[in-house]
CSV table of C-alpha atoms in Angstrom, one decimal:
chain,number,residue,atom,x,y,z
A,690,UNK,CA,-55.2,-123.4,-108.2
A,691,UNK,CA,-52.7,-122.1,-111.1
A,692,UNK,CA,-52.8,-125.0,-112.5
A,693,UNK,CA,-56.5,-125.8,-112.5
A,694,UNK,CA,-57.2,-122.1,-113.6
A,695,UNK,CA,-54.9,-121.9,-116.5
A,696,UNK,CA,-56.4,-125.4,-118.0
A,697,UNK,CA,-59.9,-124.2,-116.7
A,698,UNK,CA,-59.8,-120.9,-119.5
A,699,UNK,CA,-58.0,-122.6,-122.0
A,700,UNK,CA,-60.2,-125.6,-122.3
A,701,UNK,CA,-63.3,-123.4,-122.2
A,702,UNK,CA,-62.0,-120.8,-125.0
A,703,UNK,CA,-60.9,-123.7,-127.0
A,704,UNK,CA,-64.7,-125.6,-126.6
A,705,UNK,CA,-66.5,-122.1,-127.6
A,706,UNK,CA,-64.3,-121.6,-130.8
A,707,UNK,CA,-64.4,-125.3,-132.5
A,708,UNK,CA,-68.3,-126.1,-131.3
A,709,UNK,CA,-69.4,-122.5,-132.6
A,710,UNK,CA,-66.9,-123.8,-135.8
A,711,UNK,CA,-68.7,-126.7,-135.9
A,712,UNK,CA,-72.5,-125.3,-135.8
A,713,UNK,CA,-72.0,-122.4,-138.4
A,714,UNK,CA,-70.1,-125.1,-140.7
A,715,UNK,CA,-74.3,-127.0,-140.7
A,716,UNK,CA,-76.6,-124.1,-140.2
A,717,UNK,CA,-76.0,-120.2,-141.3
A,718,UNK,CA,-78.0,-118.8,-138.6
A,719,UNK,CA,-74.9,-116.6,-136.5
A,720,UNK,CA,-77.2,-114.0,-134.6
A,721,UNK,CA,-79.9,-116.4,-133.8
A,722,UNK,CA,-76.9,-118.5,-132.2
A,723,UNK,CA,-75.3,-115.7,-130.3
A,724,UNK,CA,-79.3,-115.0,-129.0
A,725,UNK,CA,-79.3,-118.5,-127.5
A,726,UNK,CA,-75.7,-118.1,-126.1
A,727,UNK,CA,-76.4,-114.8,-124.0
A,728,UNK,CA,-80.1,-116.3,-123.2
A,729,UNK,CA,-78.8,-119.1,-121.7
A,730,UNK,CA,-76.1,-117.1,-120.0
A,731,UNK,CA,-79.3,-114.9,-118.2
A,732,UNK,CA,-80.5,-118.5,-117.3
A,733,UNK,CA,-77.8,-119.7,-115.6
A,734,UNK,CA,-76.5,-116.5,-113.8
A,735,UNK,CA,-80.4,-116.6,-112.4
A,736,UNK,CA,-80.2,-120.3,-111.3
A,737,UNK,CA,-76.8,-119.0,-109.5
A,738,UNK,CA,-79.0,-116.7,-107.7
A,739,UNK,CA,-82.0,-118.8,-106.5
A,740,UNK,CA,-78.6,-120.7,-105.3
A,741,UNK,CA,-77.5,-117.8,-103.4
A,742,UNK,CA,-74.2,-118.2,-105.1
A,743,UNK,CA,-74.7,-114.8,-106.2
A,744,UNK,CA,-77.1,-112.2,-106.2
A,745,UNK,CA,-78.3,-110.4,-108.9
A,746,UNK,CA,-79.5,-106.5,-109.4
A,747,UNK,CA,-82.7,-105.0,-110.2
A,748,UNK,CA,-83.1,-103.7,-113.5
A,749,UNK,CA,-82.6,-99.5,-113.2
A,750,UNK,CA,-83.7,-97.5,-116.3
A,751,UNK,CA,-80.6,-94.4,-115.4
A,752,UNK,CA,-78.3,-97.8,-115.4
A,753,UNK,CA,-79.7,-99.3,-119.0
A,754,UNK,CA,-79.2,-95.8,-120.2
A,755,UNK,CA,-75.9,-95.8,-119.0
A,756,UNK,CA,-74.5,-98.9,-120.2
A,757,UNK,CA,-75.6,-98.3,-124.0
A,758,UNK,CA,-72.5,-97.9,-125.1
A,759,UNK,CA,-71.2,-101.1,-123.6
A,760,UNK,CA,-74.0,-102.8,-125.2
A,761,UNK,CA,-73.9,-101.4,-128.3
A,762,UNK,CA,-69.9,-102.2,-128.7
A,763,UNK,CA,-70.3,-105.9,-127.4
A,764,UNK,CA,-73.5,-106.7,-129.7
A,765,UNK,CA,-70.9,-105.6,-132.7
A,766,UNK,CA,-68.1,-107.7,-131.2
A,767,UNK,CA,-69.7,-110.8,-130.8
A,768,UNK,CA,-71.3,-110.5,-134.4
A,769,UNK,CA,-68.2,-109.7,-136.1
A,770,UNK,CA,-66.3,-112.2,-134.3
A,771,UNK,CA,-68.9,-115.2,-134.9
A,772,UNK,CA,-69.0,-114.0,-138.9
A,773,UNK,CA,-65.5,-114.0,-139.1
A,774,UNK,CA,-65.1,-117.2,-138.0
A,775,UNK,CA,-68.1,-118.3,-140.4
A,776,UNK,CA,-66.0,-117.0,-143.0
A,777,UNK,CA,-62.4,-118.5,-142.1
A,778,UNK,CA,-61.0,-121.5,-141.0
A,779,UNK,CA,-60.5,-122.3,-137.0
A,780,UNK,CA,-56.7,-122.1,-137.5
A,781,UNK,CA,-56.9,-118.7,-139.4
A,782,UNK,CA,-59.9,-117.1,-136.8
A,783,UNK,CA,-56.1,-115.6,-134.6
A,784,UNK,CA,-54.7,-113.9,-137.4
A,785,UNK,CA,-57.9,-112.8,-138.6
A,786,UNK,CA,-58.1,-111.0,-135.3
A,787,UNK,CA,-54.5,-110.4,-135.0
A,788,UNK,CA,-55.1,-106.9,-134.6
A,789,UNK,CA,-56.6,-106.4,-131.4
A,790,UNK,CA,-53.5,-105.5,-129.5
A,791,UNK,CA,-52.4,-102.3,-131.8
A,792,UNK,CA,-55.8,-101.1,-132.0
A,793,UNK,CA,-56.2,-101.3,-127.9
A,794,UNK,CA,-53.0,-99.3,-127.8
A,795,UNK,CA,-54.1,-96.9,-130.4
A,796,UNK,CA,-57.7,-96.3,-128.9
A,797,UNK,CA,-56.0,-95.8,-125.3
A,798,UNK,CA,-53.6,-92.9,-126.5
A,799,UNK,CA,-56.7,-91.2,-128.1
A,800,UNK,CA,-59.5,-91.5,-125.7
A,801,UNK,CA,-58.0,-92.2,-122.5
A,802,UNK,CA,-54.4,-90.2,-123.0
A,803,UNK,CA,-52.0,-92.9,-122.6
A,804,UNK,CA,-48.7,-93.2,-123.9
A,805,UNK,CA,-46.4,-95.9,-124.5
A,806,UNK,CA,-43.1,-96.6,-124.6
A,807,UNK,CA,-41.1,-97.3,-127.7
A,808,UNK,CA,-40.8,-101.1,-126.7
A,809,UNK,CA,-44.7,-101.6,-126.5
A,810,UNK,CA,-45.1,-100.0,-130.1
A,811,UNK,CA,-42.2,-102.4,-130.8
A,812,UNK,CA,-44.5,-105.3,-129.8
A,813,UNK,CA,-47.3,-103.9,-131.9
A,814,UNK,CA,-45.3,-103.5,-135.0
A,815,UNK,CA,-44.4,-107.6,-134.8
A,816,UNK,CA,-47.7,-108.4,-134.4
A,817,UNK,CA,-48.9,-105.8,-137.4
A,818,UNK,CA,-46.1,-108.3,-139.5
A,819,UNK,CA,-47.6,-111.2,-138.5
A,820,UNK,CA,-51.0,-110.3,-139.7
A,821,UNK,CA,-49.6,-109.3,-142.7
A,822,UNK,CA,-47.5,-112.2,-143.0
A,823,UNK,CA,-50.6,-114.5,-142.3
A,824,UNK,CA,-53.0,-112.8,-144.8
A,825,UNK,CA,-50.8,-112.1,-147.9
A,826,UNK,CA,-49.2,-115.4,-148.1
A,827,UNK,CA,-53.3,-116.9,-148.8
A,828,UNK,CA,-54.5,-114.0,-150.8
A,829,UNK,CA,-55.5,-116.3,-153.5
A,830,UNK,CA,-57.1,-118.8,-150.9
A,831,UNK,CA,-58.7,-116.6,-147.6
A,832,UNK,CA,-62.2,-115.2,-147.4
A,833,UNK,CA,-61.7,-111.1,-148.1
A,834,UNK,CA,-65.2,-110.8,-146.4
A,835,UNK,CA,-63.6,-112.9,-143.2
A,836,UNK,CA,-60.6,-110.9,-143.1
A,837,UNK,CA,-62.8,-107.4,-143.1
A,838,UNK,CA,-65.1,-108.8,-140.2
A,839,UNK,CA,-62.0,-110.0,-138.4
A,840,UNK,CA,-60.8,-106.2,-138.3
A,841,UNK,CA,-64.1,-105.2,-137.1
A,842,UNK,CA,-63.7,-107.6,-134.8
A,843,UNK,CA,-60.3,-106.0,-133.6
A,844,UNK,CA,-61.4,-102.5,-133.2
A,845,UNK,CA,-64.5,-103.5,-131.8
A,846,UNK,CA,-62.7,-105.5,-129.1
A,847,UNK,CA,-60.2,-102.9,-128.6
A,848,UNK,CA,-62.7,-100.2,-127.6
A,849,UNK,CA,-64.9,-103.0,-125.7
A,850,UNK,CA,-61.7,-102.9,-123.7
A,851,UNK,CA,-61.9,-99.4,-123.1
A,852,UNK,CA,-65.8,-98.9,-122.2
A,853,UNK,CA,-65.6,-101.3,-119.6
A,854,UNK,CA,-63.4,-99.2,-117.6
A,855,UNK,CA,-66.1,-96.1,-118.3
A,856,UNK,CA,-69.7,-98.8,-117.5
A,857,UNK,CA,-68.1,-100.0,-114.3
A,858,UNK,CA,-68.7,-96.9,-113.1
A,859,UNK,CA,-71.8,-96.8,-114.3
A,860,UNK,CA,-72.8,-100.2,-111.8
A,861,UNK,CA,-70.3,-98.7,-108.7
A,862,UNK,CA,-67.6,-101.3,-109.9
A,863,UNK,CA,-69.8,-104.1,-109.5
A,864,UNK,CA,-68.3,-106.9,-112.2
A,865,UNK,CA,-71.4,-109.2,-111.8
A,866,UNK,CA,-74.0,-106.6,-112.1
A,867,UNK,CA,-72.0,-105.5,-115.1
A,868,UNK,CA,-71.9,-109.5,-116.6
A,869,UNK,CA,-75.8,-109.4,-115.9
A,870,UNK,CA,-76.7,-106.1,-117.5
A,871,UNK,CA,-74.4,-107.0,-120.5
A,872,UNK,CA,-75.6,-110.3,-121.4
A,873,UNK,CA,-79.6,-109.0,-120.4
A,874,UNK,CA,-79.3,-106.2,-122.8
A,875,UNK,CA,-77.6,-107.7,-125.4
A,876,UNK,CA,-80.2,-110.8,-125.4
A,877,UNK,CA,-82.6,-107.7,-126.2
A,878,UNK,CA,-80.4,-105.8,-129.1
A,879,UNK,CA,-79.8,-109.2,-131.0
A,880,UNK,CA,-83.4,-109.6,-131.7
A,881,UNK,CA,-84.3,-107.2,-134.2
A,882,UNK,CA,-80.8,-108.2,-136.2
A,883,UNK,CA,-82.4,-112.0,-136.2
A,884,UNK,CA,-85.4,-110.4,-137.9
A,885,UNK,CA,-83.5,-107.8,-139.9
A,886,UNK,CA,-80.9,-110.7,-141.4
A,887,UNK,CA,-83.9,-113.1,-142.0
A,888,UNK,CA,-82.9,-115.7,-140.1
A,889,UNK,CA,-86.2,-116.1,-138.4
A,890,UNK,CA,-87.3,-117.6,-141.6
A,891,UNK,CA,-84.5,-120.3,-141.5
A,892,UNK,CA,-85.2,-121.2,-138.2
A,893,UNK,CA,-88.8,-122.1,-139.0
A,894,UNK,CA,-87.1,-124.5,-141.6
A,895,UNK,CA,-85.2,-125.8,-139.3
A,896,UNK,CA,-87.3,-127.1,-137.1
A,897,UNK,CA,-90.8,-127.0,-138.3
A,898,UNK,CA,-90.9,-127.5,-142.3
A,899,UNK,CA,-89.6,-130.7,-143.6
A,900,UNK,CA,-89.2,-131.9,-140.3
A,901,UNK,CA,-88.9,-135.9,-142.3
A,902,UNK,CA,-85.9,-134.6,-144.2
A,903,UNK,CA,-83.2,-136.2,-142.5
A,904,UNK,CA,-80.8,-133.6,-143.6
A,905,UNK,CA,-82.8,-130.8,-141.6
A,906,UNK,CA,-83.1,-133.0,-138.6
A,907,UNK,CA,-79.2,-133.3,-138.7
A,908,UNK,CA,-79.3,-129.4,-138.9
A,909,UNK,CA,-81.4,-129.0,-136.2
A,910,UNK,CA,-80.1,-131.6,-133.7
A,911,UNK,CA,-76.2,-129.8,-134.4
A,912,UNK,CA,-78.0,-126.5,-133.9
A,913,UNK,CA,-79.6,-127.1,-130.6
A,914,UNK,CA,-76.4,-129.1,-128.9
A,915,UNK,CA,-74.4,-126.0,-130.4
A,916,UNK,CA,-76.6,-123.6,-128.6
A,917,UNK,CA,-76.4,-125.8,-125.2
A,918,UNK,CA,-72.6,-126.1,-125.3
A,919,UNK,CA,-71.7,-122.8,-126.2
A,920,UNK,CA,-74.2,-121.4,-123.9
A,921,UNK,CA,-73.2,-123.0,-121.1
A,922,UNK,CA,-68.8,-122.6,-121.9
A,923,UNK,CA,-70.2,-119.2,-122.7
A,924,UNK,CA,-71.1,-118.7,-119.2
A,925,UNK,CA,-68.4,-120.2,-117.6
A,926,UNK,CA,-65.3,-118.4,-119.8
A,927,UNK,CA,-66.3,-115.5,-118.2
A,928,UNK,CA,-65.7,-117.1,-114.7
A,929,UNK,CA,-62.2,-118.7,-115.8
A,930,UNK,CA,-61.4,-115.1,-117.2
A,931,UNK,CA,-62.0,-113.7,-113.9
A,932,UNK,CA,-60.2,-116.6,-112.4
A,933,UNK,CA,-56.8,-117.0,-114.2
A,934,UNK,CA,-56.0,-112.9,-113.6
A,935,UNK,CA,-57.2,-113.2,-110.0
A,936,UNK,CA,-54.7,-116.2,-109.2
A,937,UNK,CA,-52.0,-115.8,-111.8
A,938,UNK,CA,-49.8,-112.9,-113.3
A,939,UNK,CA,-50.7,-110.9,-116.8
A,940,UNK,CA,-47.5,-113.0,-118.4
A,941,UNK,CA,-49.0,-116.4,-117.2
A,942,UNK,CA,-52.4,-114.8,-119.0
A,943,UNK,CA,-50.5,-114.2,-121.7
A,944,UNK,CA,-48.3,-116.8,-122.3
A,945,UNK,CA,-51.7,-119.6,-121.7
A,946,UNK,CA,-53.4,-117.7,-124.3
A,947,UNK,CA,-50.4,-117.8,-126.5
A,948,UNK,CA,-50.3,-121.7,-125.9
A,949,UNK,CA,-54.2,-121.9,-126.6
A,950,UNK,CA,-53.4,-120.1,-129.9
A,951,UNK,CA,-51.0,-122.9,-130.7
A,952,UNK,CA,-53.2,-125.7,-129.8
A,953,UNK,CA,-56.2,-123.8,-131.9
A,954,UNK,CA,-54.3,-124.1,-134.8
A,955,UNK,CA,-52.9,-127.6,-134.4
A,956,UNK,CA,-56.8,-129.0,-133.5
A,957,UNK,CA,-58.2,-127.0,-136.6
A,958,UNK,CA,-55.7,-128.8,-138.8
A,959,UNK,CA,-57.0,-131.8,-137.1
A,960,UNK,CA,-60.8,-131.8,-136.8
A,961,UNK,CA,-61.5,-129.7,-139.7
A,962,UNK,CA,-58.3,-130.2,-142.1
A,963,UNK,CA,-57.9,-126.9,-142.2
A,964,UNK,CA,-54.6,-126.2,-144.1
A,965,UNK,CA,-51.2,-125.1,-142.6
A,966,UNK,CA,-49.4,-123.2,-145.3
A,967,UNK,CA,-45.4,-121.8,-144.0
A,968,UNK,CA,-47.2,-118.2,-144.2
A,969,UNK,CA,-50.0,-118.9,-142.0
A,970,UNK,CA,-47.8,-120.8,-139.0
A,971,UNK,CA,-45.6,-118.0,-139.6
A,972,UNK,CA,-47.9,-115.3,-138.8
A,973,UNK,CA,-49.3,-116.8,-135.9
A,974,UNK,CA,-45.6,-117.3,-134.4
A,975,UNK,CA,-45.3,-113.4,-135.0
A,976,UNK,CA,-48.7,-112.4,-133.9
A,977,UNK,CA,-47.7,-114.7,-130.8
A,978,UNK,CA,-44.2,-113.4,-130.0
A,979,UNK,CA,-45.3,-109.8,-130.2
A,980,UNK,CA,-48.2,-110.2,-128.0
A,981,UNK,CA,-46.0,-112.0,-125.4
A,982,UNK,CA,-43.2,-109.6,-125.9
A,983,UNK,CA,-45.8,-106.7,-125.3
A,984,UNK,CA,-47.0,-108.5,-122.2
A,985,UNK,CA,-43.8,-108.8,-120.5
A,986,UNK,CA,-43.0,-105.3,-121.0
A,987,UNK,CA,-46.3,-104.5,-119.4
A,988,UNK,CA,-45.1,-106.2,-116.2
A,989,UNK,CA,-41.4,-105.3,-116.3
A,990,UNK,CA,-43.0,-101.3,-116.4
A,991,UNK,CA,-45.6,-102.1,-113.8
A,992,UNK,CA,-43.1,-103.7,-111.4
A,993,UNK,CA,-40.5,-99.9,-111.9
A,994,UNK,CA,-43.6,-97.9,-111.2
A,995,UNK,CA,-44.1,-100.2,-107.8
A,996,UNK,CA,-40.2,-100.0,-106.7
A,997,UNK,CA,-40.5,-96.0,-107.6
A,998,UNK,CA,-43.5,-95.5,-105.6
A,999,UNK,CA,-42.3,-97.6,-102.7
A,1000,UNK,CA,-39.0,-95.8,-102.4
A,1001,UNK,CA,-40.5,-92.7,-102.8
A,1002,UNK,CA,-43.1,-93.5,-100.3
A,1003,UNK,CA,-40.4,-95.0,-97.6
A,1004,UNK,CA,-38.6,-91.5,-98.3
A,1005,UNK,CA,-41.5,-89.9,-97.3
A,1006,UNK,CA,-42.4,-92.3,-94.3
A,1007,UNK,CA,-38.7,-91.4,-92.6
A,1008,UNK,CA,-39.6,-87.8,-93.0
A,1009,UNK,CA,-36.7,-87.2,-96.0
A,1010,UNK,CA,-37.2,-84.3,-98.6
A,1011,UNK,CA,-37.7,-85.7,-102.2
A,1012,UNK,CA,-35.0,-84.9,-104.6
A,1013,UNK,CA,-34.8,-83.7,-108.1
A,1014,UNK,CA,-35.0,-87.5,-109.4
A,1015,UNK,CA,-37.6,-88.7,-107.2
A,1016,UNK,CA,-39.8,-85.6,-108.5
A,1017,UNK,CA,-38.5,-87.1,-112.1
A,1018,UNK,CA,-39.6,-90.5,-111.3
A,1019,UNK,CA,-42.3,-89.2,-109.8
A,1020,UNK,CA,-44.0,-87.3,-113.4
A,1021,UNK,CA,-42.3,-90.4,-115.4
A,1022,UNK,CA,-44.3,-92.4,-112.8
A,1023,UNK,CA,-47.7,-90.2,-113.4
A,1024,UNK,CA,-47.4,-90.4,-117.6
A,1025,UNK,CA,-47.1,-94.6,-117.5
């Protein structure tokens, strides 16, 4: 089940990435693609219910209202994140969102109090390096524009991160109703940007004005496959999400994204001869090491806060008094 769950997300990230690559390297149409996507996410999570392999809410007005922040934040994350890889090469699309790790630690400390330890800012600052390393050593080379929507695309993931925890109250912790309300809403709130960006106009092009141009019907036939692929993978990355952290550890998470970041890179190179200068592999070693170094550290400080509580607890259980370092442990325990 490791196994198939670990190969399961990784195959499916890898298949959105390079297909989304693929369709806004023929048609320039990113919001009218990310419209299809979620659409055909609603699709299938109602097909899943006439199924009865899961059932679906009601739409609630107080629950919309509710989750409009959620919305809002993922509508901006899946736009910058689709125009930033429009903008850069599939081997460059990491680094250009590099910074999703510092900017989660950042946003937690200020909204949601949370300190960390010297070794987690540690793990930060390496990946802060890599992205440095990556961008300057193609500053002649990279798309500027990219590189801005790929920091959007960090802070908007980062605080994506952080409104979840808030909207699952919001649905009584209830992760599908969540997955159904997000992709419902959002397949609302792209809309008007298709309108607002124009693109309704190029999709008439596309498929209704010089429909005997054999260039068009290229275009077209790319878009639609693009929209069916990604639609479906779409769908099913959230399930292999879901699946590789229920059955294996946050460094098995980590480390199979870290391996998907490799293979990324290596399959860019290949299907789209994207170029692999010395600054750009060694960025994405950094940006790698320092998210698996923060990773580990993550687990090594939730495994202490489990042996303190369940010392602490047995102490308790035999009817002992808690001495001045269990209280220490204790408050240490309370600010992690």
């Amino acid at each position: 089940m490791v196994i198939f769950s670990v190969s399961f997300y990784i195959v499916t990230a890898l298949i959105m990435v390079f297909v989304n690559k693929w369709v806004l390297n023929n048609v320039s149409l990113p919001f009218t693609l990310l419209w299809f996507q979620v659409i055909v996410a609603v699709i299938l999570l109602h097909f899943s219910s006439i199924f009865n392999i899961l059932q679906l809410p009601t739409i609630e007005k107080e629950k919309c209202a509710g989750l409009l922040p959620l919305i809002v934040i993922n509508v901006l994350g899946l736009s910058f994140n689709t125009v930033c890889l429009q903008y850069v090469d599939a081997s460059f699309y990491q680094v250009a969102r590099a910074l999703v790790l510092p900017f989660t630690v950042m946003f937690s400390f200020v909204f949601l109090n949370q300190k960390s330890s010297y070794k987690i800012l540690l793990a930060c600052l390496v990946v802060c390096i890599g992205f440095f390393v990556g961008v300057s050593s193609e500053r002649l080379t990279i798309s500027v524009v990219g590189i801005i929507f790929g920091i959007c695309s960090s802070i908007s993931t980062a605080l994506h991160a952080i409104v979840i925890k808030k909207s699952l109250d919001v649905v009584k912790g209830n992760t599908m109703d969540l997955v159904y309300y997000n992709n419902f809403m959002s397949a609302i709130a792209f809309l008007p940007l298709i309108f607002l960006f124009g693109e309704h106009n190029q999709l008439s092009e596309l498929f209704i004005q010089d429909t005997t141009s054999k260039q068009y019907s290229m275009q077209a036939k790319t878009f639609l496959v693009g929209i069916l692929v990604t639609g479906l993978f779409g769908f099913l990355i959230n399930i292999a999400g879901f699946l590789q952290i229920k059955v294996t550890s946050p460094v098995t998470h980590m480390i199979s994204s870290a391996f998907r970041g490799v293979v990324q890179t290596i399959l860019g190179y290949l299907l789209f001869d994207d170029l692999l200068t010395t600054g750009r592999v060694g960025g994405i070693f950094l940006i790698l090491l320092g998210s698996c170094f923060y990773t580990w550290i993550k687990d090594q400080e939730s495994k202490q806060v489990q042996k303190i509580d369940k010392k602490i607890y047995d102490k308790l259980e035999r009817g002992d008094s808690l001495d001045e370092g269990d209280r220490i442990d204790v408050i240490e325990d309370n600010e992690k």
